[in-house]
Amino acid sequence: MSGTMRAVVVEHPGGPEALEVREVPLPTPVNGEVLIRVKAFGLNRSELHFRRGAAYSGSFPRIPGIEATGVVAEAPGGEFAPGTQVMTMMGGMGREFDGGYAEHVLVPAAQVIPFRSELPWEQLGAVPEMLQTANGSLQVGLQAQPGQTVLIRGGTSSVGLAAAVLAGLRGLTVIATTRREQARPLLESIGVDHIVIDDGEVASRVRELVPGGVDGAIELVGVNVMRDTLRSVRTGGTVCFTGMLSDDWTIPEFYPMDWLPNGVRLTAYSGEAADLDAQVLQDYLDAVSAGAARIPVGRVYAMHEIVQAHRDMEAGVVGGKGVVLT
């Protein structure tokens, strides 16, 4: 294949207007690479950080996007048959090499995950990074077991919503936080057991719901509330630091004796494509198809609406996972 494709290019860091839709050359795969025809791609806050020039890695000009969902166009090494439905994410996508904000993306075969589903592309496009992060936070970060109770701090974020769905499927009791009363129906609709309105301090209310504290907590808001999250967890329990919706990344005066309650563990999670098992992905998609789970899609955009999509992401009005259809 040769020719051109439409893609979103960032020449220099800047505001949402730095995202330009252009015709660019179609990449050519070699052995060990897979060219994916992108049907949809999810929107992530890390792409917002990259676009602003605030990311710790990456170079410009660049096609951003840390994930993509579509079908195999070419795989010269024979790893996947053309037409296979696939997802890909991370591994330097959209930072070190061109990413998913395009009609085609070229990635190493090792970071391609196949699946089979009849679900619409706007739903499938929301899944890869969201599911990988939610699954890893529960499995690796918390080592959560059926029957346990988990607090999701930042419950209406896309990862928070996906974690709540997965936790429910795995027999956990879910407490989720939101700052907005009007988000309650969204959290109820995906089966959250208890909803706590977050005014910056939730530990006392969590302990009213679960005397002694929850078994685990996924921190998706940031270090500005993490101390309070740690106080929501029982001795022997775990807090997994996964996200920073607040954009607060570091703790200026971290005093462990003061921050960490006795015996409460603090872990972190950020994974790669290899950390999302193809069977976990397939099981989740099958559960959605069967009506046992749902994919928390917020707003769906066309590629020419990418500037508006980033404005919405910055304003926090997407209401779930933002997805762009190519």
XYZ file of C-alpha atoms in Angstrom:
326
model
C 0.000 0.000 0.000
C 1.162 3.504 -0.760
C -0.625 6.816 -0.742
C -1.833 9.223 1.871
C -4.112 9.248 4.906
C -5.789 11.812 7.123
C -4.163 12.353 10.481
C -4.030 14.857 13.340
C -0.589 16.465 13.565
C 0.913 18.596 16.350
C 3.823 20.677 14.983
C 4.592 22.530 18.212
C 3.183 22.292 21.755
C 0.184 24.516 22.420
C -3.524 24.740 23.110
C -6.215 22.627 21.421
C -5.702 24.670 18.219
C -2.253 23.053 17.877
C -4.072 19.922 16.619
C -4.257 20.087 12.795
C -5.972 17.562 10.499
C -3.742 16.940 7.455
C -3.027 14.539 4.610
C 0.192 12.679 5.424
C 2.027 9.767 3.765
C 0.674 6.314 4.562
C 3.282 4.387 6.620
C 4.787 1.196 5.160
C 5.208 -1.783 7.513
C 8.249 -4.072 7.592
C 8.604 -7.504 9.221
C 7.577 -7.351 12.872
C 5.287 -4.351 12.313
C 1.528 -4.187 11.811
C -0.305 -1.499 9.856
C -3.755 -1.016 11.404
C -6.646 0.695 9.648
C -7.986 2.735 12.547
C -11.764 2.676 12.964
C -11.846 4.601 16.242
C -9.478 5.928 18.882
C -9.989 6.882 22.496
C -9.015 10.235 23.993
C -6.693 10.344 26.997
C -5.483 13.019 29.374
C -1.902 12.029 28.671
C -2.434 13.250 25.085
C -3.516 16.570 26.534
C -0.293 16.716 28.580
C 1.730 15.807 25.481
C -0.006 18.429 23.324
C 0.707 21.111 25.938
C 4.391 20.127 25.987
C 4.057 18.974 29.606
C 4.842 15.279 29.017
C 8.145 13.824 30.166
C 8.734 12.051 26.828
C 8.083 12.474 23.135
C 9.075 14.759 20.278
C 7.444 17.108 17.746
C 6.091 17.188 15.068
C 4.009 14.142 15.969
C 0.704 12.384 15.355
C -0.511 11.939 18.972
C -2.638 9.150 20.423
C -1.630 6.370 22.830
C -4.277 3.874 21.634
C -6.254 2.770 18.583
C -8.856 0.187 17.573
C -9.437 -1.140 14.053
C -8.543 -3.917 11.641
C -5.222 -5.213 10.369
C -4.375 -3.707 6.969
C -0.959 -5.351 6.578
C 1.298 -7.584 8.680
C 4.304 -8.576 6.524
C 5.569 -10.979 9.219
C 2.294 -12.915 9.150
C 1.487 -12.370 12.845
C -2.121 -11.392 12.027
C -4.364 -11.993 9.029
C -5.545 -8.838 7.232
C -9.030 -7.910 8.433
C -8.456 -9.179 11.999
C -10.076 -6.898 14.598
C -7.333 -5.509 16.852
C -6.510 -2.990 19.550
C -3.155 -1.411 20.332
C -1.838 1.000 22.951
C 1.180 2.529 24.660
C 4.746 1.399 23.865
C 5.701 4.915 22.793
C 2.659 5.474 20.555
C 1.926 9.133 19.980
C 5.145 10.173 21.714
C 8.250 8.426 20.345
C 6.469 7.377 17.146
C 3.232 8.414 15.424
C 0.099 7.348 17.256
C -3.586 6.628 16.885
C -5.010 10.039 15.851
C -5.011 8.887 12.206
C -6.702 6.700 9.612
C -3.807 4.202 9.900
C -1.234 3.511 12.603
C 1.992 1.478 12.386
C 2.990 -0.404 15.558
C 5.212 -3.314 16.631
C 3.349 -6.623 16.347
C 4.016 -7.350 20.033
C 1.647 -4.562 21.096
C -1.330 -5.699 18.996
C -4.208 -7.510 20.739
C -6.767 -9.379 18.605
C -10.444 -9.732 19.503
C -13.809 -10.633 17.955
C -16.871 -8.488 18.521
C -20.012 -7.241 16.800
C -20.123 -4.133 19.009
C -20.046 -0.757 17.189
C -16.636 0.855 16.658
C -17.494 3.864 18.814
C -17.834 1.471 21.757
C -14.816 -0.667 20.869
C -12.670 2.446 20.400
C -13.200 3.387 24.047
C -11.820 0.141 25.416
C -8.052 -0.498 25.113
C -6.306 1.953 27.427
C -9.290 2.280 29.757
C -9.626 -1.499 30.241
C -5.864 -2.086 30.467
C -5.526 0.533 33.214
C -8.642 -0.517 35.136
C -7.770 -4.218 34.949
C -4.153 -3.632 35.986
C -5.154 -1.414 38.894
C -7.423 -4.146 40.272
C -5.229 -7.171 39.486
C -1.689 -5.845 39.914
C -2.165 -2.725 42.014
C -4.702 -4.066 44.521
C -4.568 -7.843 43.930
C -8.305 -7.587 44.609
C -10.244 -10.729 45.534
C -13.965 -11.523 45.171
C -15.945 -10.415 48.210
C -13.646 -7.484 48.979
C -14.666 -3.830 49.038
C -12.955 -1.294 46.781
C -13.067 2.502 46.802
C -12.702 4.196 43.406
C -11.635 7.804 43.979
C -12.568 9.611 40.768
C -15.410 7.299 39.830
C -16.745 9.162 36.784
C -13.393 9.171 34.963
C -13.262 6.654 32.115
C -10.847 4.426 34.058
C -12.979 4.792 37.193
C -16.090 3.702 35.312
C -14.298 0.745 33.714
C -12.825 -0.296 37.084
C -16.298 -0.222 38.642
C -17.668 -2.450 35.856
C -14.772 -4.939 36.150
C -14.937 -4.959 39.954
C -18.667 -5.718 39.779
C -18.073 -8.566 37.309
C -15.472 -9.993 39.711
C -17.714 -9.956 42.768
C -16.370 -6.914 44.586
C -18.428 -4.305 46.419
C -17.776 -0.897 44.836
C -17.791 2.540 46.474
C -17.184 5.322 43.935
C -16.675 9.044 44.461
C -17.817 11.982 42.358
C -17.798 15.700 43.017
C -21.132 16.171 41.229
C -24.511 15.029 42.528
C -25.775 14.945 38.913
C -23.258 12.143 38.152
C -25.112 9.794 40.523
C -27.354 8.217 37.813
C -24.289 7.432 35.647
C -22.612 5.582 38.531
C -25.853 3.810 39.480
C -26.350 2.704 35.863
C -23.065 0.730 35.861
C -23.845 -0.999 39.160
C -21.830 0.987 41.727
C -22.984 -0.125 45.203
C -22.339 3.112 47.128
C -21.771 6.654 45.867
C -19.926 9.249 47.955
C -20.018 12.926 46.943
C -16.404 14.098 47.164
C -15.817 17.476 48.814
C -12.110 16.722 49.280
C -12.601 14.555 52.370
C -14.282 11.152 52.074
C -12.495 8.879 54.586
C -15.014 9.346 57.399
C -17.995 8.632 55.120
C -16.287 5.593 53.588
C -15.704 4.250 57.124
C -19.386 4.801 57.931
C -20.211 2.543 54.963
C -17.438 0.045 55.744
C -16.455 0.135 59.447
C -12.722 -0.488 59.722
C -12.047 0.696 56.181
C -12.164 -0.725 52.656
C -9.852 -3.498 51.448
C -8.489 -1.443 48.582
C -8.715 1.907 46.832
C -7.837 3.090 43.333
C -6.621 6.696 43.367
C -7.571 8.440 40.121
C -7.754 12.053 41.315
C -4.177 12.688 42.383
C -1.801 13.277 45.238
C -3.855 16.269 46.425
C -6.442 13.846 47.898
C -4.336 10.706 48.283
C -3.660 11.233 51.989
C -7.426 11.144 52.608
C -7.797 8.079 50.353
C -5.121 6.268 52.405
C -7.193 6.952 55.525
C -10.185 5.175 53.944
C -8.372 1.814 53.853
C -8.061 -0.856 56.555
C -4.777 -2.039 58.046
C -3.364 -4.545 55.565
C -5.284 -2.916 52.708
C -3.839 -1.223 49.634
C -4.138 2.061 47.767
C -3.142 1.899 44.093
C -2.075 5.246 42.626
C -3.198 5.120 38.996
C -4.254 8.569 37.826
C -4.021 12.277 38.368
C -7.163 13.970 37.075
C -6.132 16.969 39.182
C -2.797 17.184 37.262
C -1.039 17.057 40.650
C 1.762 14.555 40.007
C 4.203 14.956 42.890
C 4.104 15.455 46.663
C 6.303 18.378 47.786
C 6.622 17.319 51.456
C 6.098 13.557 51.532
C 6.499 12.374 55.114
C 5.695 8.626 55.052
C 5.114 8.273 58.816
C 2.437 10.938 58.623
C 0.974 10.035 55.226
C 0.741 6.261 55.557
C -1.599 4.858 58.214
C -0.204 1.823 60.050
C -0.004 -1.179 57.774
C -1.684 0.439 54.735
C 0.181 -0.299 51.506
C 0.697 2.163 48.655
C 1.285 0.839 45.132
C 1.119 2.327 41.621
C 0.015 1.078 38.228
C 0.584 2.131 34.637
C 0.755 -0.657 32.097
C 1.528 -1.511 28.504
C -0.338 -3.456 25.814
C 1.322 -6.692 27.003
C -0.387 -6.195 30.383
C -3.856 -6.583 28.839
C -4.389 -10.287 28.246
C -6.359 -11.017 25.067
C -8.695 -13.258 27.087
C -9.438 -10.475 29.605
C -10.306 -8.202 26.673
C -12.469 -10.847 24.985
C -14.288 -11.703 28.226
C -15.062 -8.021 28.839
C -16.388 -7.463 25.304
C -18.479 -10.657 25.555
C -19.893 -9.469 28.896
C -20.877 -6.176 27.257
C -22.518 -7.998 24.333
C -24.438 -10.188 26.801
C -25.657 -7.147 28.744
C -23.659 -8.060 31.877
C -21.352 -5.031 31.592
C -21.221 -1.777 29.717
C -18.603 0.402 28.069
C -18.749 3.926 29.544
C -18.577 5.987 26.338
C -18.981 9.720 26.932
C -18.964 11.771 23.730
C -18.199 10.618 20.181
C -16.445 12.923 17.700
C -15.392 12.949 14.057
C -11.718 13.553 13.299
C -12.364 17.129 12.129
C -13.804 17.838 15.624
C -10.517 16.999 17.405
C -9.941 20.583 18.632
C -13.396 20.626 20.249
C -12.765 17.156 21.686
C -9.629 18.406 23.459
C -11.479 21.506 24.691
C -14.173 19.220 26.139
C -11.532 17.001 27.752
C -9.876 20.047 29.348
C -13.264 21.309 30.564
C -14.127 17.875 32.008
C -17.457 17.620 30.193
C -16.989 14.379 28.213
C -18.869 12.322 30.850
C -17.077 9.016 30.284
C -14.567 8.039 27.625
C -14.200 10.350 24.627
C -13.959 8.510 21.317
C -13.132 9.698 17.786
C -14.464 7.816 14.767
C -12.262 8.014 11.699
